[in-house]
């Protein structure tokens, strides 16, 4: 905190909450405008031997805390100081318009990641498949996902399969292989449900009509994988 004096302190909420004493010390600094250096045991409420303590350091800074919506709502509901100290909330859009200029920027980002990481170049059809995946992720043909970390991971995985296939560039087939392998690692629940349908444990009628009933589709979201399950309504 003292190093950010006179400027901005930007940190992830989870880091402050999972390190003992950090969150309470940060709130105290924001309330008093001073940094008090304390022993960790004293911060946690343990008995410590008395001794000389440094003089509190006057502090003037702006704090920016980054985190997901779940952490925000937990702090809002369970920490009465949170809303008093952090008054301005800003949501970041996880989608962007799928326009020509945005597509070029997306392709430029993919190329820059390959260049910076020393990865093989990606064929334009491979780039197109990555962009297609970004659109499928947000379930909208007119939008693209801005979760660039997911795109970066996909590039790494496609690079591996490109090397396995002996390719000097990353082709569409390498990207497709990476996506298929992701699905195999994550679709255990979907496979089990499909088995139950095949074995007629779960009955899904696709012929004839029944009064007051209709087939529907429920979407299951497992975090890193989503799939549809037929349901009788």
JSON list of C-alpha atoms in Angstrom, two decimals:
[
{"chain": "A", "resi": 1, "resn": "UNK", "atom": "CA", "xyz": [0.00, 0.00, 0.00]},
{"chain": "A", "resi": 2, "resn": "UNK", "atom": "CA", "xyz": [2.75, 2.46, 0.92]},
{"chain": "A", "resi": 3, "resn": "UNK", "atom": "CA", "xyz": [4.40, 2.02, -2.51]},
{"chain": "A", "resi": 4, "resn": "UNK", "atom": "CA", "xyz": [1.13, 3.13, -4.15]},
{"chain": "A", "resi": 5, "resn": "UNK", "atom": "CA", "xyz": [0.96, 6.29, -2.01]},
{"chain": "A", "resi": 6, "resn": "UNK", "atom": "CA", "xyz": [-0.17, 9.21, -4.13]},
{"chain": "A", "resi": 7, "resn": "UNK", "atom": "CA", "xyz": [-1.36, 6.97, -6.95]},
{"chain": "A", "resi": 8, "resn": "UNK", "atom": "CA", "xyz": [-3.47, 3.90, -7.62]},
{"chain": "A", "resi": 9, "resn": "UNK", "atom": "CA", "xyz": [-3.51, 0.46, -6.01]},
{"chain": "A", "resi": 10, "resn": "UNK", "atom": "CA", "xyz": [-4.99, -2.24, -8.28]},
{"chain": "A", "resi": 11, "resn": "UNK", "atom": "CA", "xyz": [-5.42, -5.78, -6.98]},
{"chain": "A", "resi": 12, "resn": "UNK", "atom": "CA", "xyz": [-7.60, -8.88, -7.27]},
{"chain": "A", "resi": 13, "resn": "UNK", "atom": "CA", "xyz": [-10.25, -9.26, -4.57]},
{"chain": "A", "resi": 14, "resn": "UNK", "atom": "CA", "xyz": [-9.50, -12.95, -4.09]},
{"chain": "A", "resi": 15, "resn": "UNK", "atom": "CA", "xyz": [-5.85, -12.18, -3.25]},
{"chain": "A", "resi": 16, "resn": "UNK", "atom": "CA", "xyz": [-6.88, -9.77, -0.49]},
{"chain": "A", "resi": 17, "resn": "UNK", "atom": "CA", "xyz": [-9.48, -12.12, 0.95]},
{"chain": "A", "resi": 18, "resn": "UNK", "atom": "CA", "xyz": [-7.35, -15.26, 1.01]},
{"chain": "A", "resi": 19, "resn": "UNK", "atom": "CA", "xyz": [-4.26, -13.73, 2.65]},
{"chain": "A", "resi": 20, "resn": "UNK", "atom": "CA", "xyz": [-4.66, -13.46, 6.44]},
{"chain": "A", "resi": 21, "resn": "UNK", "atom": "CA", "xyz": [-5.03, -9.91, 7.73]},
{"chain": "A", "resi": 22, "resn": "UNK", "atom": "CA", "xyz": [-4.83, -8.19, 4.33]},
{"chain": "A", "resi": 23, "resn": "UNK", "atom": "CA", "xyz": [-8.52, -7.34, 3.95]},
{"chain": "A", "resi": 24, "resn": "UNK", "atom": "CA", "xyz": [-8.91, -5.91, 7.47]},
{"chain": "A", "resi": 25, "resn": "UNK", "atom": "CA", "xyz": [-5.64, -3.94, 7.13]},
{"chain": "A", "resi": 26, "resn": "UNK", "atom": "CA", "xyz": [-6.76, -2.51, 3.78]},
{"chain": "A", "resi": 27, "resn": "UNK", "atom": "CA", "xyz": [-10.10, -1.38, 5.18]},
{"chain": "A", "resi": 28, "resn": "UNK", "atom": "CA", "xyz": [-8.40, 0.24, 8.17]},
{"chain": "A", "resi": 29, "resn": "UNK", "atom": "CA", "xyz": [-6.03, 2.10, 5.86]},
{"chain": "A", "resi": 30, "resn": "UNK", "atom": "CA", "xyz": [-8.92, 3.40, 3.75]},
{"chain": "A", "resi": 31, "resn": "UNK", "atom": "CA", "xyz": [-10.87, 4.52, 6.83]},
{"chain": "A", "resi": 32, "resn": "UNK", "atom": "CA", "xyz": [-7.98, 6.26, 8.61]},
{"chain": "A", "resi": 33, "resn": "UNK", "atom": "CA", "xyz": [-5.88, 7.39, 5.67]},
{"chain": "A", "resi": 34, "resn": "UNK", "atom": "CA", "xyz": [-2.81, 5.88, 7.34]},
{"chain": "A", "resi": 35, "resn": "UNK", "atom": "CA", "xyz": [-0.77, 2.69, 6.94]},
{"chain": "A", "resi": 36, "resn": "UNK", "atom": "CA", "xyz": [-0.14, 0.98, 10.26]},
{"chain": "A", "resi": 37, "resn": "UNK", "atom": "CA", "xyz": [2.62, -1.65, 10.23]},
{"chain": "A", "resi": 38, "resn": "UNK", "atom": "CA", "xyz": [1.68, -4.52, 12.55]},
{"chain": "A", "resi": 39, "resn": "UNK", "atom": "CA", "xyz": [2.85, -8.03, 13.29]},
{"chain": "A", "resi": 40, "resn": "UNK", "atom": "CA", "xyz": [0.78, -10.77, 11.68]},
{"chain": "A", "resi": 41, "resn": "UNK", "atom": "CA", "xyz": [-0.02, -12.35, 15.05]},
{"chain": "A", "resi": 42, "resn": "UNK", "atom": "CA", "xyz": [-1.38, -9.06, 16.37]},
{"chain": "A", "resi": 43, "resn": "UNK", "atom": "CA", "xyz": [-3.52, -8.60, 13.24]},
{"chain": "A", "resi": 44, "resn": "UNK", "atom": "CA", "xyz": [-5.03, -12.05, 13.80]},
{"chain": "A", "resi": 45, "resn": "UNK", "atom": "CA", "xyz": [-5.79, -11.33, 17.46]},
{"chain": "A", "resi": 46, "resn": "UNK", "atom": "CA", "xyz": [-2.99, -13.38, 19.05]},
{"chain": "A", "resi": 47, "resn": "UNK", "atom": "CA", "xyz": [-1.00, -12.25, 22.08]},
{"chain": "A", "resi": 48, "resn": "UNK", "atom": "CA", "xyz": [2.34, -10.73, 21.12]},
{"chain": "A", "resi": 49, "resn": "UNK", "atom": "CA", "xyz": [5.20, -9.24, 23.09]},
{"chain": "A", "resi": 50, "resn": "UNK", "atom": "CA", "xyz": [5.12, -5.48, 23.34]},
{"chain": "A", "resi": 51, "resn": "UNK", "atom": "CA", "xyz": [7.71, -3.47, 21.52]},
{"chain": "A", "resi": 52, "resn": "UNK", "atom": "CA", "xyz": [8.35, -0.36, 19.51]},
{"chain": "A", "resi": 53, "resn": "UNK", "atom": "CA", "xyz": [5.91, 0.25, 16.69]},
{"chain": "A", "resi": 54, "resn": "UNK", "atom": "CA", "xyz": [6.60, 2.39, 13.61]},
{"chain": "A", "resi": 55, "resn": "UNK", "atom": "CA", "xyz": [4.66, 5.62, 13.30]},
{"chain": "A", "resi": 56, "resn": "UNK", "atom": "CA", "xyz": [1.64, 5.27, 10.97]},
{"chain": "A", "resi": 57, "resn": "UNK", "atom": "CA", "xyz": [2.37, 6.55, 7.46]},
{"chain": "A", "resi": 58, "resn": "UNK", "atom": "CA", "xyz": [-0.14, 9.09, 6.00]},
{"chain": "A", "resi": 59, "resn": "UNK", "atom": "CA", "xyz": [-1.52, 7.66, 2.80]},
{"chain": "A", "resi": 60, "resn": "UNK", "atom": "CA", "xyz": [-3.45, 9.17, -0.11]},
{"chain": "A", "resi": 61, "resn": "UNK", "atom": "CA", "xyz": [-4.37, 6.68, -2.81]},
{"chain": "A", "resi": 62, "resn": "UNK", "atom": "CA", "xyz": [-7.20, 5.36, -4.95]},
{"chain": "A", "resi": 63, "resn": "UNK", "atom": "CA", "xyz": [-7.99, 1.65, -4.75]},
{"chain": "A", "resi": 64, "resn": "UNK", "atom": "CA", "xyz": [-9.29, -0.41, -7.67]},
{"chain": "A", "resi": 65, "resn": "UNK", "atom": "CA", "xyz": [-10.40, -3.94, -6.76]},
{"chain": "A", "resi": 66, "resn": "UNK", "atom": "CA", "xyz": [-11.00, -6.50, -9.52]},
{"chain": "A", "resi": 67, "resn": "UNK", "atom": "CA", "xyz": [-13.12, -9.60, -9.03]},
{"chain": "A", "resi": 68, "resn": "UNK", "atom": "CA", "xyz": [-15.99, -11.69, -10.34]},
{"chain": "A", "resi": 69, "resn": "UNK", "atom": "CA", "xyz": [-19.67, -10.88, -9.58]},
{"chain": "A", "resi": 70, "resn": "UNK", "atom": "CA", "xyz": [-19.95, -13.65, -6.97]},
{"chain": "A", "resi": 71, "resn": "UNK", "atom": "CA", "xyz": [-17.24, -12.10, -4.79]},
{"chain": "A", "resi": 72, "resn": "UNK", "atom": "CA", "xyz": [-18.79, -8.65, -5.21]},
{"chain": "A", "resi": 73, "resn": "UNK", "atom": "CA", "xyz": [-22.20, -9.80, -4.01]},
{"chain": "A", "resi": 74, "resn": "UNK", "atom": "CA", "xyz": [-20.74, -11.76, -1.09]},
{"chain": "A", "resi": 75, "resn": "UNK", "atom": "CA", "xyz": [-18.88, -8.69, 0.14]},
{"chain": "A", "resi": 76, "resn": "UNK", "atom": "CA", "xyz": [-21.92, -6.48, -0.46]},
{"chain": "A", "resi": 77, "resn": "UNK", "atom": "CA", "xyz": [-24.19, -8.66, 1.65]},
{"chain": "A", "resi": 78, "resn": "UNK", "atom": "CA", "xyz": [-21.82, -9.82, 4.39]},
{"chain": "A", "resi": 79, "resn": "UNK", "atom": "CA", "xyz": [-19.36, -6.93, 4.90]},
{"chain": "A", "resi": 80, "resn": "UNK", "atom": "CA", "xyz": [-21.04, -3.72, 6.03]},
{"chain": "A", "resi": 81, "resn": "UNK", "atom": "CA", "xyz": [-17.89, -1.69, 5.33]},
{"chain": "A", "resi": 82, "resn": "UNK", "atom": "CA", "xyz": [-17.64, -2.77, 1.69]},
{"chain": "A", "resi": 83, "resn": "UNK", "atom": "CA", "xyz": [-20.26, -0.46, 0.20]},
{"chain": "A", "resi": 84, "resn": "UNK", "atom": "CA", "xyz": [-19.01, 2.47, 2.29]},
{"chain": "A", "resi": 85, "resn": "UNK", "atom": "CA", "xyz": [-15.43, 2.10, 1.07]},
{"chain": "A", "resi": 86, "resn": "UNK", "atom": "CA", "xyz": [-16.03, 0.93, -2.52]},
{"chain": "A", "resi": 87, "resn": "UNK", "atom": "CA", "xyz": [-18.81, 3.14, -3.86]},
{"chain": "A", "resi": 88, "resn": "UNK", "atom": "CA", "xyz": [-18.25, 2.89, -7.60]},
{"chain": "A", "resi": 89, "resn": "UNK", "atom": "CA", "xyz": [-19.01, -0.38, -9.39]},
{"chain": "A", "resi": 90, "resn": "UNK", "atom": "CA", "xyz": [-18.08, -1.01, -13.04]},
{"chain": "A", "resi": 91, "resn": "UNK", "atom": "CA", "xyz": [-19.17, -4.07, -15.01]},
{"chain": "A", "resi": 92, "resn": "UNK", "atom": "CA", "xyz": [-16.96, -5.28, -17.86]},
{"chain": "A", "resi": 93, "resn": "UNK", "atom": "CA", "xyz": [-18.72, -6.62, -20.92]},
{"chain": "A", "resi": 94, "resn": "UNK", "atom": "CA", "xyz": [-17.87, -10.23, -21.74]},
{"chain": "A", "resi": 95, "resn": "UNK", "atom": "CA", "xyz": [-19.06, -9.87, -25.34]},
{"chain": "A", "resi": 96, "resn": "UNK", "atom": "CA", "xyz": [-18.32, -7.53, -28.21]},
{"chain": "A", "resi": 97, "resn": "UNK", "atom": "CA", "xyz": [-19.89, -6.87, -31.59]},
{"chain": "A", "resi": 98, "resn": "UNK", "atom": "CA", "xyz": [-18.93, -9.20, -34.42]},
{"chain": "A", "resi": 99, "resn": "UNK", "atom": "CA", "xyz": [-18.11, -6.49, -36.96]},
{"chain": "A", "resi": 100, "resn": "UNK", "atom": "CA", "xyz": [-15.44, -6.42, -39.64]},
{"chain": "A", "resi": 101, "resn": "UNK", "atom": "CA", "xyz": [-13.16, -4.16, -37.63]},
{"chain": "A", "resi": 102, "resn": "UNK", "atom": "CA", "xyz": [-13.58, -6.33, -34.51]},
{"chain": "A", "resi": 103, "resn": "UNK", "atom": "CA", "xyz": [-12.83, -9.49, -36.48]},
{"chain": "A", "resi": 104, "resn": "UNK", "atom": "CA", "xyz": [-9.59, -7.94, -37.72]},
{"chain": "A", "resi": 105, "resn": "UNK", "atom": "CA", "xyz": [-8.63, -6.95, -34.18]},
{"chain": "A", "resi": 106, "resn": "UNK", "atom": "CA", "xyz": [-9.42, -10.45, -32.93]},
{"chain": "A", "resi": 107, "resn": "UNK", "atom": "CA", "xyz": [-7.28, -11.98, -35.66]},
{"chain": "A", "resi": 108, "resn": "UNK", "atom": "CA", "xyz": [-4.52, -9.47, -34.86]},
{"chain": "A", "resi": 109, "resn": "UNK", "atom": "CA", "xyz": [-4.64, -10.49, -31.18]},
{"chain": "A", "resi": 110, "resn": "UNK", "atom": "CA", "xyz": [-4.29, -14.17, -32.13]},
{"chain": "A", "resi": 111, "resn": "UNK", "atom": "CA", "xyz": [-1.30, -13.40, -34.36]},
{"chain": "A", "resi": 112, "resn": "UNK", "atom": "CA", "xyz": [0.34, -11.25, -31.67]},
{"chain": "A", "resi": 113, "resn": "UNK", "atom": "CA", "xyz": [-0.02, -14.00, -29.06]},
{"chain": "A", "resi": 114, "resn": "UNK", "atom": "CA", "xyz": [1.69, -16.49, -31.36]},
{"chain": "A", "resi": 115, "resn": "UNK", "atom": "CA", "xyz": [4.48, -14.03, -32.06]},
{"chain": "A", "resi": 116, "resn": "UNK", "atom": "CA", "xyz": [5.04, -13.06, -28.40]},
{"chain": "A", "resi": 117, "resn": "UNK", "atom": "CA", "xyz": [4.93, -16.66, -27.16]},
{"chain": "A", "resi": 118, "resn": "UNK", "atom": "CA", "xyz": [7.13, -18.01, -29.96]},
{"chain": "A", "resi": 119, "resn": "UNK", "atom": "CA", "xyz": [4.34, -20.26, -31.25]},
{"chain": "A", "resi": 120, "resn": "UNK", "atom": "CA", "xyz": [3.86, -21.39, -34.87]},
{"chain": "A", "resi": 121, "resn": "UNK", "atom": "CA", "xyz": [1.71, -19.10, -37.02]},
{"chain": "A", "resi": 122, "resn": "UNK", "atom": "CA", "xyz": [-1.94, -19.99, -37.46]},
{"chain": "A", "resi": 123, "resn": "UNK", "atom": "CA", "xyz": [-3.46, -20.53, -40.89]},
{"chain": "A", "resi": 124, "resn": "UNK", "atom": "CA", "xyz": [-6.34, -18.19, -41.70]},
{"chain": "A", "resi": 125, "resn": "UNK", "atom": "CA", "xyz": [-8.78, -21.12, -41.55]},
{"chain": "A", "resi": 126, "resn": "UNK", "atom": "CA", "xyz": [-7.48, -21.92, -38.07]},
{"chain": "A", "resi": 127, "resn": "UNK", "atom": "CA", "xyz": [-8.03, -18.29, -37.05]},
{"chain": "A", "resi": 128, "resn": "UNK", "atom": "CA", "xyz": [-11.56, -18.48, -38.47]},
{"chain": "A", "resi": 129, "resn": "UNK", "atom": "CA", "xyz": [-12.27, -21.59, -36.38]},
{"chain": "A", "resi": 130, "resn": "UNK", "atom": "CA", "xyz": [-11.04, -19.87, -33.20]},
{"chain": "A", "resi": 131, "resn": "UNK", "atom": "CA", "xyz": [-13.28, -16.88, -33.92]},
{"chain": "A", "resi": 132, "resn": "UNK", "atom": "CA", "xyz": [-16.19, -19.24, -34.61]},
{"chain": "A", "resi": 133, "resn": "UNK", "atom": "CA", "xyz": [-15.60, -20.83, -31.21]},
{"chain": "A", "resi": 134, "resn": "UNK", "atom": "CA", "xyz": [-15.62, -17.36, -29.59]},
{"chain": "A", "resi": 135, "resn": "UNK", "atom": "CA", "xyz": [-19.05, -16.73, -31.14]},
{"chain": "A", "resi": 136, "resn": "UNK", "atom": "CA", "xyz": [-20.38, -20.14, -30.06]},
{"chain": "A", "resi": 137, "resn": "UNK", "atom": "CA", "xyz": [-19.20, -19.49, -26.51]},
{"chain": "A", "resi": 138, "resn": "UNK", "atom": "CA", "xyz": [-21.55, -16.50, -26.17]},
{"chain": "A", "resi": 139, "resn": "UNK", "atom": "CA", "xyz": [-24.31, -18.26, -28.16]},
{"chain": "A", "resi": 140, "resn": "UNK", "atom": "CA", "xyz": [-24.78, -15.33, -30.50]},
{"chain": "A", "resi": 141, "resn": "UNK", "atom": "CA", "xyz": [-23.74, -15.15, -34.16]},
{"chain": "A", "resi": 142, "resn": "UNK", "atom": "CA", "xyz": [-23.44, -11.38, -33.93]},
{"chain": "A", "resi": 143, "resn": "UNK", "atom": "CA", "xyz": [-21.20, -11.34, -30.85]},
{"chain": "A", "resi": 144, "resn": "UNK", "atom": "CA", "xyz": [-17.72, -12.51, -29.86]},
{"chain": "A", "resi": 145, "resn": "UNK", "atom": "CA", "xyz": [-16.43, -13.54, -26.45]},
{"chain": "A", "resi": 146, "resn": "UNK", "atom": "CA", "xyz": [-13.95, -11.20, -24.80]},
{"chain": "A", "resi": 147, "resn": "UNK", "atom": "CA", "xyz": [-12.62, -13.97, -22.54]},
{"chain": "A", "resi": 148, "resn": "UNK", "atom": "CA", "xyz": [-9.24, -13.82, -24.21]},
{"chain": "A", "resi": 149, "resn": "UNK", "atom": "CA", "xyz": [-7.69, -16.17, -21.65]},
{"chain": "A", "resi": 150, "resn": "UNK", "atom": "CA", "xyz": [-9.88, -18.96, -23.08]},
{"chain": "A", "resi": 151, "resn": "UNK", "atom": "CA", "xyz": [-8.73, -18.06, -26.59]},
{"chain": "A", "resi": 152, "resn": "UNK", "atom": "CA", "xyz": [-5.11, -18.10, -25.46]},
{"chain": "A", "resi": 153, "resn": "UNK", "atom": "CA", "xyz": [-5.51, -21.55, -23.89]},
{"chain": "A", "resi": 154, "resn": "UNK", "atom": "CA", "xyz": [-7.08, -22.82, -27.11]},
{"chain": "A", "resi": 155, "resn": "UNK", "atom": "CA", "xyz": [-4.06, -21.54, -29.06]},
{"chain": "A", "resi": 156, "resn": "UNK", "atom": "CA", "xyz": [-1.70, -23.42, -26.70]},
{"chain": "A", "resi": 157, "resn": "UNK", "atom": "CA", "xyz": [-3.69, -26.64, -27.08]},
{"chain": "A", "resi": 158, "resn": "UNK", "atom": "CA", "xyz": [-3.86, -26.30, -30.86]},
{"chain": "A", "resi": 159, "resn": "UNK", "atom": "CA", "xyz": [-0.08, -25.73, -30.88]},
{"chain": "A", "resi": 160, "resn": "UNK", "atom": "CA", "xyz": [0.42, -29.06, -29.12]},
{"chain": "A", "resi": 161, "resn": "UNK", "atom": "CA", "xyz": [-1.68, -30.96, -31.63]},
{"chain": "A", "resi": 162, "resn": "UNK", "atom": "CA", "xyz": [0.01, -29.15, -34.48]},
{"chain": "A", "resi": 163, "resn": "UNK", "atom": "CA", "xyz": [3.35, -30.47, -33.21]},
{"chain": "A", "resi": 164, "resn": "UNK", "atom": "CA", "xyz": [1.89, -33.96, -32.80]},
{"chain": "A", "resi": 165, "resn": "UNK", "atom": "CA", "xyz": [0.78, -33.88, -36.44]},
{"chain": "A", "resi": 166, "resn": "UNK", "atom": "CA", "xyz": [4.16, -32.60, -37.62]},
{"chain": "A", "resi": 167, "resn": "UNK", "atom": "CA", "xyz": [2.74, -29.31, -38.93]},
{"chain": "A", "resi": 168, "resn": "UNK", "atom": "CA", "xyz": [4.84, -26.15, -39.15]},
{"chain": "A", "resi": 169, "resn": "UNK", "atom": "CA", "xyz": [1.72, -24.00, -38.94]},
{"chain": "A", "resi": 170, "resn": "UNK", "atom": "CA", "xyz": [-1.47, -24.43, -36.91]},
{"chain": "A", "resi": 171, "resn": "UNK", "atom": "CA", "xyz": [-4.25, -25.59, -39.21]},
{"chain": "A", "resi": 172, "resn": "UNK", "atom": "CA", "xyz": [-8.00, -25.65, -38.76]},
{"chain": "A", "resi": 173, "resn": "UNK", "atom": "CA", "xyz": [-7.75, -29.39, -38.07]},
{"chain": "A", "resi": 174, "resn": "UNK", "atom": "CA", "xyz": [-5.40, -28.72, -35.15]},
{"chain": "A", "resi": 175, "resn": "UNK", "atom": "CA", "xyz": [-7.86, -26.24, -33.61]},
{"chain": "A", "resi": 176, "resn": "UNK", "atom": "CA", "xyz": [-10.69, -28.71, -34.18]},
{"chain": "A", "resi": 177, "resn": "UNK", "atom": "CA", "xyz": [-8.67, -31.46, -32.52]},
{"chain": "A", "resi": 178, "resn": "UNK", "atom": "CA", "xyz": [-8.02, -29.24, -29.50]},
{"chain": "A", "resi": 179, "resn": "UNK", "atom": "CA", "xyz": [-11.75, -28.48, -29.16]},
{"chain": "A", "resi": 180, "resn": "UNK", "atom": "CA", "xyz": [-12.68, -32.15, -29.48]},
{"chain": "A", "resi": 181, "resn": "UNK", "atom": "CA", "xyz": [-10.16, -33.12, -26.81]},
{"chain": "A", "resi": 182, "resn": "UNK", "atom": "CA", "xyz": [-11.60, -30.46, -24.52]},
{"chain": "A", "resi": 183, "resn": "UNK", "atom": "CA", "xyz": [-15.03, -31.98, -25.03]},
{"chain": "A", "resi": 184, "resn": "UNK", "atom": "CA", "xyz": [-13.76, -35.49, -24.22]},
{"chain": "A", "resi": 185, "resn": "UNK", "atom": "CA", "xyz": [-12.27, -34.24, -20.94]},
{"chain": "A", "resi": 186, "resn": "UNK", "atom": "CA", "xyz": [-15.44, -32.46, -19.85]},
{"chain": "A", "resi": 187, "resn": "UNK", "atom": "CA", "xyz": [-18.47, -34.32, -21.18]},
{"chain": "A", "resi": 188, "resn": "UNK", "atom": "CA", "xyz": [-18.62, -37.26, -18.75]},
{"chain": "A", "resi": 189, "resn": "UNK", "atom": "CA", "xyz": [-22.03, -36.15, -17.44]},
{"chain": "A", "resi": 190, "resn": "UNK", "atom": "CA", "xyz": [-23.38, -35.77, -20.97]},
{"chain": "A", "resi": 191, "resn": "UNK", "atom": "CA", "xyz": [-22.15, -39.26, -21.88]},
{"chain": "A", "resi": 192, "resn": "UNK", "atom": "CA", "xyz": [-23.85, -40.76, -18.82]},
{"chain": "A", "resi": 193, "resn": "UNK", "atom": "CA", "xyz": [-27.16, -39.09, -19.69]},
{"chain": "A", "resi": 194, "resn": "UNK", "atom": "CA", "xyz": [-26.84, -40.27, -23.29]},
{"chain": "A", "resi": 195, "resn": "UNK", "atom": "CA", "xyz": [-26.29, -43.82, -22.03]},
{"chain": "A", "resi": 196, "resn": "UNK", "atom": "CA", "xyz": [-29.46, -43.62, -19.94]},
{"chain": "A", "resi": 197, "resn": "UNK", "atom": "CA", "xyz": [-31.40, -42.46, -22.98]},
{"chain": "A", "resi": 198, "resn": "UNK", "atom": "CA", "xyz": [-29.92, -45.21, -25.17]},
{"chain": "A", "resi": 199, "resn": "UNK", "atom": "CA", "xyz": [-30.72, -47.86, -22.55]},
{"chain": "A", "resi": 200, "resn": "UNK", "atom": "CA", "xyz": [-34.28, -46.42, -22.25]},
{"chain": "A", "resi": 201, "resn": "UNK", "atom": "CA", "xyz": [-33.85, -45.62, -18.57]},
{"chain": "A", "resi": 202, "resn": "UNK", "atom": "CA", "xyz": [-34.75, -42.06, -19.56]},
{"chain": "A", "resi": 203, "resn": "UNK", "atom": "CA", "xyz": [-37.61, -42.16, -22.04]},
{"chain": "A", "resi": 204, "resn": "UNK", "atom": "CA", "xyz": [-37.56, -39.54, -24.78]},
{"chain": "A", "resi": 205, "resn": "UNK", "atom": "CA", "xyz": [-40.44, -39.98, -27.24]},
{"chain": "A", "resi": 206, "resn": "UNK", "atom": "CA", "xyz": [-39.93, -38.42, -30.65]},
{"chain": "A", "resi": 207, "resn": "UNK", "atom": "CA", "xyz": [-43.04, -39.81, -32.33]},
{"chain": "A", "resi": 208, "resn": "UNK", "atom": "CA", "xyz": [-46.81, -39.44, -31.87]},
{"chain": "A", "resi": 209, "resn": "UNK", "atom": "CA", "xyz": [-48.52, -36.89, -29.65]},
{"chain": "A", "resi": 210, "resn": "UNK", "atom": "CA", "xyz": [-49.63, -36.73, -26.01]},
{"chain": "A", "resi": 211, "resn": "UNK", "atom": "CA", "xyz": [-52.15, -34.24, -24.70]},
{"chain": "A", "resi": 212, "resn": "UNK", "atom": "CA", "xyz": [-50.57, -31.72, -22.34]},
{"chain": "A", "resi": 213, "resn": "UNK", "atom": "CA", "xyz": [-46.97, -32.83, -22.97]},
{"chain": "A", "resi": 214, "resn": "UNK", "atom": "CA", "xyz": [-44.18, -31.53, -25.15]},
{"chain": "A", "resi": 215, "resn": "UNK", "atom": "CA", "xyz": [-40.46, -32.17, -25.56]},
{"chain": "A", "resi": 216, "resn": "UNK", "atom": "CA", "xyz": [-38.11, -29.46, -24.33]},
{"chain": "A", "resi": 217, "resn": "UNK", "atom": "CA", "xyz": [-34.37, -28.94, -24.02]},
{"chain": "A", "resi": 218, "resn": "UNK", "atom": "CA", "xyz": [-32.65, -28.05, -20.76]},
{"chain": "A", "resi": 219, "resn": "UNK", "atom": "CA", "xyz": [-29.15, -26.56, -20.96]},
{"chain": "A", "resi": 220, "resn": "UNK", "atom": "CA", "xyz": [-26.69, -27.76, -18.31]},
{"chain": "A", "resi": 221, "resn": "UNK", "atom": "CA", "xyz": [-23.78, -25.44, -17.57]},
{"chain": "A", "resi": 222, "resn": "UNK", "atom": "CA", "xyz": [-20.81, -27.16, -15.88]},
{"chain": "A", "resi": 223, "resn": "UNK", "atom": "CA", "xyz": [-18.63, -24.05, -15.94]},
{"chain": "A", "resi": 224, "resn": "UNK", "atom": "CA", "xyz": [-16.23, -25.10, -18.68]},
{"chain": "A", "resi": 225, "resn": "UNK", "atom": "CA", "xyz": [-18.73, -27.15, -20.67]},
{"chain": "A", "resi": 226, "resn": "UNK", "atom": "CA", "xyz": [-22.39, -26.84, -21.62]},
{"chain": "A", "resi": 227, "resn": "UNK", "atom": "CA", "xyz": [-24.73, -29.36, -23.19]},
{"chain": "A", "resi": 228, "resn": "UNK", "atom": "CA", "xyz": [-28.43, -29.92, -23.80]},
{"chain": "A", "resi": 229, "resn": "UNK", "atom": "CA", "xyz": [-30.60, -32.58, -22.18]},
{"chain": "A", "resi": 230, "resn": "UNK", "atom": "CA", "xyz": [-34.04, -33.47, -23.55]},
{"chain": "A", "resi": 231, "resn": "UNK", "atom": "CA", "xyz": [-36.82, -33.00, -21.01]},
{"chain": "A", "resi": 232, "resn": "UNK", "atom": "CA", "xyz": [-40.50, -33.81, -20.97]},
{"chain": "A", "resi": 233, "resn": "UNK", "atom": "CA", "xyz": [-42.66, -30.78, -20.21]}
]
